[in-house]
mmCIF file of C-alpha atoms and ligand atoms in Angstrom:
data_model
loop_
_atom_site.group_PDB
_atom_site.id
_atom_site.type_symbol
_atom_site.label_atom_id
_atom_site.label_comp_id
_atom_site.label_asym_id
_atom_site.label_seq_id
_atom_site.Cartn_x
_atom_site.Cartn_y
_atom_site.Cartn_z
ATOM 1 C CA MET J 1 0.004 -0.107 -0.014
ATOM 2 C CA LYS J 2 1.280 3.492 -0.886
ATOM 3 C CA THR J 3 1.784 6.008 1.897
ATOM 4 C CA ALA J 4 0.662 9.601 1.503
ATOM 5 C CA ILE J 5 1.302 12.483 4.089
ATOM 6 C CA ILE J 6 -1.218 15.255 3.787
ATOM 7 C CA SER J 7 -0.242 18.294 5.953
ATOM 8 C CA GLY J 8 -3.353 20.288 7.249
ATOM 9 C CA ALA J 9 -5.740 17.524 6.535
ATOM 10 C CA SER J 10 -8.222 18.211 9.209
ATOM 11 C CA ARG J 11 -10.345 20.796 7.234
ATOM 12 C CA GLY J 12 -10.794 22.348 3.789
ATOM 13 C CA ILE J 13 -8.761 21.154 0.698
ATOM 14 C CA GLY J 14 -6.463 18.807 2.847
ATOM 15 C CA LYS J 15 -9.574 17.047 4.196
ATOM 16 C CA THR J 16 -11.166 16.414 0.878
ATOM 17 C CA THR J 17 -7.675 15.329 -0.456
ATOM 18 C CA ALA J 18 -7.238 12.766 2.291
ATOM 19 C CA LEU J 19 -10.596 11.356 1.525
ATOM 20 C CA SER J 20 -9.953 11.317 -2.175
ATOM 21 C CA LEU J 21 -6.385 9.578 -1.868
ATOM 22 C CA ALA J 22 -7.765 7.032 0.562
ATOM 23 C CA LYS J 23 -10.333 6.094 -2.078
ATOM 24 C CA GLU J 24 -7.503 5.719 -4.541
ATOM 25 C CA GLY J 25 -6.053 3.127 -2.065
ATOM 26 C CA TYR J 26 -3.387 5.246 -0.376
ATOM 27 C CA ARG J 27 -2.626 4.804 3.263
ATOM 28 C CA VAL J 28 -3.122 8.546 4.477
ATOM 29 C CA ILE J 29 -1.271 10.287 7.226
ATOM 30 C CA VAL J 30 -3.838 12.937 8.405
ATOM 31 C CA ASN J 31 -1.771 15.777 9.830
ATOM 32 C CA TYR J 32 -3.544 18.488 11.849
ATOM 33 C CA LEU J 33 -2.608 20.937 14.537
ATOM 34 C CA ASN J 34 -5.644 22.331 16.276
ATOM 35 C CA SER J 35 -8.775 20.451 14.940
ATOM 36 C CA LYS J 36 -8.350 17.176 16.615
ATOM 37 C CA ASP J 37 -12.015 16.213 16.696
ATOM 38 C CA ALA J 38 -12.377 16.922 12.857
ATOM 39 C CA ALA J 39 -9.148 15.106 12.005
ATOM 40 C CA GLU J 40 -10.199 12.064 14.158
ATOM 41 C CA SER J 41 -13.375 11.904 12.366
ATOM 42 C CA ILE J 42 -11.834 11.890 8.971
ATOM 43 C CA CYS J 43 -9.572 9.036 10.075
ATOM 44 C CA GLU J 44 -12.827 7.201 11.388
ATOM 45 C CA GLN J 45 -14.598 7.758 8.140
ATOM 46 C CA ILE J 46 -11.591 6.439 6.005
ATOM 47 C CA ASN J 47 -10.855 3.406 8.295
ATOM 48 C CA SER J 48 -14.470 2.331 8.680
ATOM 49 C CA ALA J 49 -14.974 2.309 4.867
ATOM 50 C CA GLY J 50 -12.056 -0.250 4.817
ATOM 51 C CA GLY J 51 -9.290 2.317 3.980
ATOM 52 C CA SER J 52 -6.265 3.159 6.122
ATOM 53 C CA ALA J 53 -5.818 6.573 7.745
ATOM 54 C CA ILE J 54 -3.393 7.582 10.697
ATOM 55 C CA LEU J 55 -3.820 10.616 12.666
ATOM 56 C CA PHE J 56 -0.679 12.851 13.361
ATOM 57 C CA LYS J 57 -0.566 16.137 15.197
ATOM 58 C CA ALA J 58 2.243 18.277 14.272
ATOM 59 C CA ASP J 59 2.898 22.025 13.764
ATOM 60 C CA MET J 60 4.036 22.750 10.313
ATOM 61 C CA GLY J 61 5.526 25.918 11.730
ATOM 62 C CA ASN J 62 7.863 23.767 13.952
ATOM 63 C CA PRO J 63 10.790 22.158 12.127
ATOM 64 C CA CYS J 64 11.392 19.617 14.935
ATOM 65 C CA GLN J 65 7.722 18.522 14.849
ATOM 66 C CA ILE J 66 8.054 18.135 10.988
ATOM 67 C CA ALA J 67 11.141 16.071 11.146
ATOM 68 C CA ASP J 68 9.564 13.794 14.017
ATOM 69 C CA MET J 69 6.541 13.202 11.945
ATOM 70 C CA VAL J 70 8.474 12.196 8.787
ATOM 71 C CA GLU J 71 10.817 9.956 10.832
ATOM 72 C CA GLN J 72 7.835 8.231 12.566
ATOM 73 C CA VAL J 73 6.108 7.642 9.214
ATOM 74 C CA LYS J 74 9.263 6.272 7.701
ATOM 75 C CA LYS J 75 9.748 3.996 10.748
ATOM 76 C CA ASP J 76 6.213 2.609 10.808
ATOM 77 C CA TYR J 77 5.579 2.270 7.044
ATOM 78 C CA GLY J 78 8.956 2.190 5.369
ATOM 79 C CA SER J 79 8.393 4.319 2.489
ATOM 80 C CA ILE J 80 6.749 7.618 1.705
ATOM 81 C CA ASP J 81 5.050 7.773 -1.680
ATOM 82 C CA LEU J 82 3.397 11.010 -1.892
ATOM 83 C CA LEU J 83 3.476 14.326 -0.103
ATOM 84 C CA VAL J 84 0.823 16.903 -0.313
ATOM 85 C CA ALA J 85 2.280 19.950 1.343
ATOM 86 C CA ASN J 86 -1.051 21.641 1.961
ATOM 87 C CA ALA J 87 -1.147 23.233 5.597
ATOM 88 C CA GLY J 88 -1.455 27.151 5.359
ATOM 89 C CA ILE J 89 -2.698 30.067 7.046
ATOM 90 C CA GLY J 90 -4.229 33.269 5.675
ATOM 91 C CA HIS J 91 -3.725 36.932 6.733
ATOM 92 C CA ASN J 92 -5.598 39.771 5.389
ATOM 93 C CA ALA J 93 -4.305 43.174 6.211
ATOM 94 C CA LEU J 94 -2.498 45.974 4.700
ATOM 95 C CA LEU J 95 1.148 45.550 4.674
ATOM 96 C CA ILE J 96 1.824 48.416 7.208
ATOM 97 C CA ASP J 97 -0.556 46.762 9.561
ATOM 98 C CA HIS J 98 1.315 43.376 9.727
ATOM 99 C CA SER J 99 3.090 42.985 12.977
ATOM 100 C CA ASP J 100 6.650 41.370 13.079
ATOM 101 C CA ASP J 101 4.976 38.316 14.759
ATOM 102 C CA ALA J 102 2.303 38.188 12.078
ATOM 103 C CA VAL J 103 5.052 38.253 9.203
ATOM 104 C CA LYS J 104 7.050 35.615 10.934
ATOM 105 C CA LYS J 105 4.110 33.314 11.585
ATOM 106 C CA ILE J 106 2.858 33.608 7.881
ATOM 107 C CA ILE J 107 6.312 32.937 6.421
ATOM 108 C CA ASP J 108 7.119 30.187 9.079
ATOM 109 C CA VAL J 109 3.979 28.147 8.427
ATOM 110 C CA ASN J 110 3.409 28.784 4.746
ATOM 111 C CA LEU J 111 6.847 28.904 3.442
ATOM 112 C CA VAL J 112 9.528 27.539 5.801
ATOM 113 C CA GLY J 113 7.096 24.856 6.925
ATOM 114 C CA VAL J 114 6.696 23.723 3.187
ATOM 115 C CA ILE J 115 10.552 23.834 2.648
ATOM 116 C CA THR J 116 11.210 21.775 5.722
ATOM 117 C CA LEU J 117 8.448 19.283 5.134
ATOM 118 C CA CYS J 118 9.721 18.885 1.542
ATOM 119 C CA ARG J 119 13.451 18.639 2.709
ATOM 120 C CA GLU J 120 12.673 15.962 5.337
ATOM 121 C CA VAL J 121 10.284 13.850 2.907
ATOM 122 C CA GLY J 122 12.913 14.355 0.298
ATOM 123 C CA LYS J 123 15.707 12.603 2.255
ATOM 124 C CA VAL J 124 13.285 9.647 2.270
ATOM 125 C CA MET J 125 12.226 9.783 -1.204
ATOM 126 C CA LEU J 126 15.814 10.393 -2.541
ATOM 127 C CA SER J 127 16.934 7.129 -0.669
ATOM 128 C CA GLN J 128 14.085 5.140 -2.017
ATOM 129 C CA LYS J 129 14.651 6.687 -5.578
ATOM 130 C CA SER J 130 10.930 7.348 -6.184
ATOM 131 C CA GLY J 131 8.145 9.755 -4.923
ATOM 132 C CA ASN J 132 5.705 12.345 -5.731
ATOM 133 C CA ILE J 133 5.422 15.834 -4.109
ATOM 134 C CA ILE J 134 2.755 18.265 -4.519
ATOM 135 C CA THR J 135 2.885 21.841 -2.928
ATOM 136 C CA LEU J 136 -0.194 24.117 -2.461
ATOM 137 C CA SER J 137 0.454 27.697 -3.578
ATOM 138 C CA SER J 138 -2.197 30.220 -4.416
ATOM 139 C CA MET J 139 -3.276 32.702 -7.373
ATOM 140 C CA TRP J 140 -1.877 35.203 -5.121
ATOM 141 C CA GLY J 141 1.549 33.633 -5.303
ATOM 142 C CA GLN J 142 1.269 34.021 -9.090
ATOM 143 C CA VAL J 143 -0.020 37.616 -9.380
ATOM 144 C CA GLY J 144 0.168 39.139 -5.843
ATOM 145 C CA GLY J 145 -2.832 39.982 -3.773
ATOM 146 C CA SER J 146 -3.504 43.367 -2.218
ATOM 147 C CA CYS J 147 -4.008 43.127 1.500
ATOM 148 C CA GLU J 148 -2.289 39.688 1.316
ATOM 149 C CA SER J 149 1.220 40.708 0.597
ATOM 150 C CA VAL J 150 3.122 38.568 2.954
ATOM 151 C CA TYR J 151 0.715 35.699 2.238
ATOM 152 C CA SER J 152 1.705 36.311 -1.554
ATOM 153 C CA ALA J 153 5.369 36.302 -0.754
ATOM 154 C CA ALA J 154 5.110 32.912 0.873
ATOM 155 C CA LYS J 155 2.942 31.420 -1.835
ATOM 156 C CA GLY J 156 5.164 32.971 -4.618
ATOM 157 C CA GLY J 157 8.167 31.447 -2.896
ATOM 158 C CA ILE J 158 6.491 28.039 -2.908
ATOM 159 C CA ILE J 159 6.275 28.370 -6.745
ATOM 160 C CA ALA J 160 10.052 29.096 -7.131
ATOM 161 C CA PHE J 161 10.948 26.372 -4.473
ATOM 162 C CA THR J 162 8.656 23.609 -6.258
ATOM 163 C CA LYS J 163 10.460 24.434 -9.668
ATOM 164 C CA ALA J 164 13.858 24.322 -8.167
ATOM 165 C CA ILE J 165 13.524 20.941 -6.327
ATOM 166 C CA ALA J 166 11.657 19.394 -9.332
ATOM 167 C CA LYS J 167 15.078 19.836 -11.150
ATOM 168 C CA GLU J 168 17.065 18.678 -8.119
ATOM 169 C CA PHE J 169 14.995 15.578 -7.341
ATOM 170 C CA SER J 170 14.222 14.649 -11.011
ATOM 171 C CA LEU J 171 17.260 12.204 -11.415
ATOM 172 C CA SER J 172 15.939 10.162 -8.411
ATOM 173 C CA ASN J 173 12.496 9.660 -10.120
ATOM 174 C CA ILE J 174 10.592 12.160 -7.940
ATOM 175 C CA ARG J 175 8.060 14.504 -9.513
ATOM 176 C CA VAL J 176 7.331 17.791 -7.848
ATOM 177 C CA ASN J 177 4.398 19.955 -8.818
ATOM 178 C CA CYS J 178 2.456 22.872 -7.460
ATOM 179 C CA ILE J 179 -1.271 23.635 -7.357
ATOM 180 C CA ALA J 180 -2.273 27.059 -7.302
ATOM 181 C CA PRO J 181 -6.035 27.458 -6.336
ATOM 182 C CA GLY J 182 -8.210 30.409 -6.898
ATOM 183 C CA PHE J 183 -11.154 31.120 -4.843
ATOM 184 C CA ILE J 184 -12.181 28.012 -2.880
ATOM 185 C CA ASP J 185 -14.945 28.208 -0.462
ATOM 186 C CA THR J 186 -13.326 26.976 2.817
ATOM 187 C CA ASP J 187 -12.630 28.510 6.366
ATOM 188 C CA ILE J 188 -9.510 30.285 5.096
ATOM 189 C CA ASN J 189 -11.957 32.648 3.399
ATOM 190 C CA ALA J 190 -14.216 33.184 6.586
ATOM 191 C CA ASN J 191 -13.208 36.751 6.688
ATOM 192 C CA LEU J 192 -15.180 37.496 3.332
ATOM 193 C CA SER J 193 -18.866 38.651 3.762
ATOM 194 C CA GLN J 194 -21.452 36.994 1.542
ATOM 195 C CA SER J 195 -21.502 39.988 -0.684
ATOM 196 C CA ASP J 196 -17.736 40.030 -1.166
ATOM 197 C CA LYS J 197 -17.870 36.412 -2.165
ATOM 198 C CA GLN J 198 -20.646 37.221 -4.624
ATOM 199 C CA SER J 199 -18.679 40.094 -6.244
ATOM 200 C CA LEU J 200 -15.591 37.847 -6.525
ATOM 201 C CA ILE J 201 -17.427 35.082 -8.094
ATOM 202 C CA GLN J 202 -18.801 37.570 -10.733
ATOM 203 C CA GLU J 203 -15.136 38.117 -11.677
ATOM 204 C CA ILE J 204 -14.540 34.338 -12.188
ATOM 205 C CA PRO J 205 -15.047 33.261 -15.855
ATOM 206 C CA LEU J 206 -16.604 29.988 -14.840
ATOM 207 C CA LEU J 207 -18.938 32.218 -12.607
ATOM 208 C CA ARG J 208 -18.610 29.854 -9.419
ATOM 209 C CA SER J 209 -16.306 29.441 -6.407
ATOM 210 C CA GLY J 210 -14.078 26.335 -6.571
ATOM 211 C CA THR J 211 -14.806 23.394 -4.363
ATOM 212 C CA THR J 212 -12.364 21.381 -2.339
ATOM 213 C CA GLN J 213 -13.115 18.505 -4.387
ATOM 214 C CA ASP J 214 -11.990 20.510 -7.724
ATOM 215 C CA VAL J 215 -8.566 20.833 -6.059
ATOM 216 C CA ALA J 216 -8.423 17.310 -4.733
ATOM 217 C CA ASP J 217 -9.323 15.993 -8.087
ATOM 218 C CA ALA J 218 -6.124 17.864 -9.516
ATOM 219 C CA ILE J 219 -4.051 16.513 -6.847
ATOM 220 C CA VAL J 220 -5.222 12.883 -7.400
ATOM 221 C CA TRP J 221 -4.543 13.436 -11.064
ATOM 222 C CA LEU J 222 -1.082 14.959 -10.548
ATOM 223 C CA ALA J 223 -0.296 12.081 -8.163
ATOM 224 C CA SER J 224 -1.361 9.456 -10.719
ATOM 225 C CA GLU J 225 0.779 7.749 -13.456
ATOM 226 C CA LYS J 226 -1.626 9.741 -15.920
ATOM 227 C CA ALA J 227 0.705 12.651 -14.896
ATOM 228 C CA SER J 228 3.977 10.662 -15.128
ATOM 229 C CA TYR J 229 5.571 13.064 -17.727
ATOM 230 C CA ILE J 230 4.707 16.251 -15.638
ATOM 231 C CA THR J 231 7.053 17.779 -13.132
ATOM 232 C CA GLY J 232 8.004 21.229 -12.317
ATOM 233 C CA GLN J 233 4.557 22.707 -13.222
ATOM 234 C CA VAL J 234 2.029 24.962 -11.653
ATOM 235 C CA LEU J 235 -1.417 23.816 -12.124
ATOM 236 C CA ALA J 236 -4.040 26.697 -11.634
ATOM 237 C CA VAL J 237 -7.175 25.549 -10.225
ATOM 238 C CA ASN J 238 -9.178 28.870 -10.379
ATOM 239 C CA GLY J 239 -12.116 28.620 -12.834
ATOM 240 C CA GLY J 240 -10.015 31.170 -15.081
ATOM 241 C CA LEU J 241 -9.825 33.973 -12.680
ATOM 242 C CA ILE J 242 -6.098 34.127 -13.355
ATOM 243 C CA ILE J 243 -5.121 33.251 -16.852
HETATM 244 P P1 LIG F 1 -8.527 26.007 5.710
HETATM 245 O O1 LIG F 1 -9.795 25.319 5.475
HETATM 246 O O2 LIG F 1 -8.341 27.116 6.587
HETATM 247 O O3 LIG F 1 -7.662 24.555 6.401
HETATM 248 C C1 LIG F 1 -6.313 24.769 6.776
HETATM 249 C C2 LIG F 1 -5.638 23.586 7.173
HETATM 250 O O4 LIG F 1 -4.261 23.696 7.527
HETATM 251 C C3 LIG F 1 -6.296 22.975 8.459
HETATM 252 O O5 LIG F 1 -6.450 21.582 8.430
HETATM 253 C C4 LIG F 1 -5.479 23.416 9.488
HETATM 254 O O6 LIG F 1 -5.132 22.417 10.677
HETATM 255 C C5 LIG F 1 -4.077 23.229 8.831
HETATM 256 N N1 LIG F 1 -2.957 24.203 9.499
HETATM 257 C C6 LIG F 1 -2.841 25.384 9.632
HETATM 258 N N2 LIG F 1 -1.675 25.753 10.199
HETATM 259 C C7 LIG F 1 -1.165 24.485 10.594
HETATM 260 C C8 LIG F 1 0.063 24.150 11.283
HETATM 261 N N3 LIG F 1 0.916 25.268 11.671
HETATM 262 N N4 LIG F 1 0.426 22.985 11.298
HETATM 263 C C9 LIG F 1 -0.380 21.992 10.755
HETATM 264 N N5 LIG F 1 -1.529 22.382 10.198
HETATM 265 C C10 LIG F 1 -1.894 23.499 10.096
HETATM 266 O O7 LIG F 1 -7.726 26.263 4.493
HETATM 267 P P2 LIG F 1 -7.799 25.622 2.855
HETATM 268 O O8 LIG F 1 -8.528 26.610 2.232
HETATM 269 O O9 LIG F 1 -8.235 24.189 2.892
HETATM 270 O O10 LIG F 1 -6.365 25.954 2.469
HETATM 271 C C11 LIG F 1 -5.462 24.600 2.128
HETATM 272 C C12 LIG F 1 -4.254 25.263 1.413
HETATM 273 O O11 LIG F 1 -4.564 25.868 0.072
HETATM 274 C C13 LIG F 1 -3.431 26.307 2.179
HETATM 275 O O12 LIG F 1 -2.181 26.285 1.782
HETATM 276 C C14 LIG F 1 -3.980 27.589 1.399
HETATM 277 O O13 LIG F 1 -3.021 28.650 1.415
HETATM 278 C C15 LIG F 1 -4.233 27.147 -0.061
HETATM 279 N N6 LIG F 1 -5.108 27.944 -0.885
HETATM 280 C C16 LIG F 1 -6.497 27.956 -0.337
HETATM 281 C C17 LIG F 1 -7.237 28.823 -1.255
HETATM 282 C C18 LIG F 1 -8.770 28.957 -0.951
HETATM 283 O O14 LIG F 1 -9.528 29.875 -1.520
HETATM 284 N N7 LIG F 1 -9.247 28.205 0.067
HETATM 285 C C19 LIG F 1 -6.784 29.448 -2.236
HETATM 286 C C20 LIG F 1 -5.391 29.473 -2.551
HETATM 287 C C21 LIG F 1 -4.613 28.665 -1.753
HETATM 288 P P3 LIG F 1 -5.957 22.602 12.034
HETATM 289 O O15 LIG F 1 -7.270 23.211 11.871
HETATM 290 O O16 LIG F 1 -5.969 21.204 12.654
HETATM 291 O O17 LIG F 1 -4.979 23.453 12.834
#
């Protein structure tokens, strides 16, 4: 059975991705930080349907906890076949209203956490000479978002980092790709009012917000053999909002 780690799998895109990968036959490591009950119920749902899910609490803003999680998964299951580096936090404010702590937290979780997770999983994948990594950026990482400048910087960094390690890891049969979602209706957008959401939807060529399943389906496809000649790419799942 193939093993997949999904960071931030307790809610939103990560949750739907864990459920979708479990249906594809993966053993899924359901990482969470705060939403223990939600993460437990995802594991129960998968396990009671005959799949295999393992709960793992670790803070993606803490390099030691990331390294411990990866080491434990390697020890318990031998190989790591897929990493979905999904955990992330939003922060909406003018740049001049970002405190030092806010800047540090956004970069630590959204960028340093992804780099550290890919490095630790990369060590395992390089030694097994196979693997598949999918990172989560954002349309704001592609074009920059007003009032989301530091978030945009982290997400833009993920795109450059993904391309760099796709080159570095390719000789070891490891593909690395990035998903850049547009507006997906999850908790990360809880700050938007219903009328903000409706205005945003009017700007989307496909005239709807994205679903977590839209993103999970793209992840499942990129992870599959059907995408075996694709590496170092950014796949926008945004209904045409950014073209
Ligand atoms: P979400 O619904 O807010 O879920 C975020 C997930 O990340 C939760 O499971 C949360 O776990 C986890 N998480 C946050 N900080 C963590 C940490 N320090 N350590 C471990 N887990 C942590 O967000 P989402 O919309 O699904 O977003 C998923 C990814 O897609 C993020 O990287 C986000 O930037 C990106 N994205 C989303 C959108 C969108 O419109 N939704 C657009 C572009 C990009 P706990 O609750 O357990 O703490």
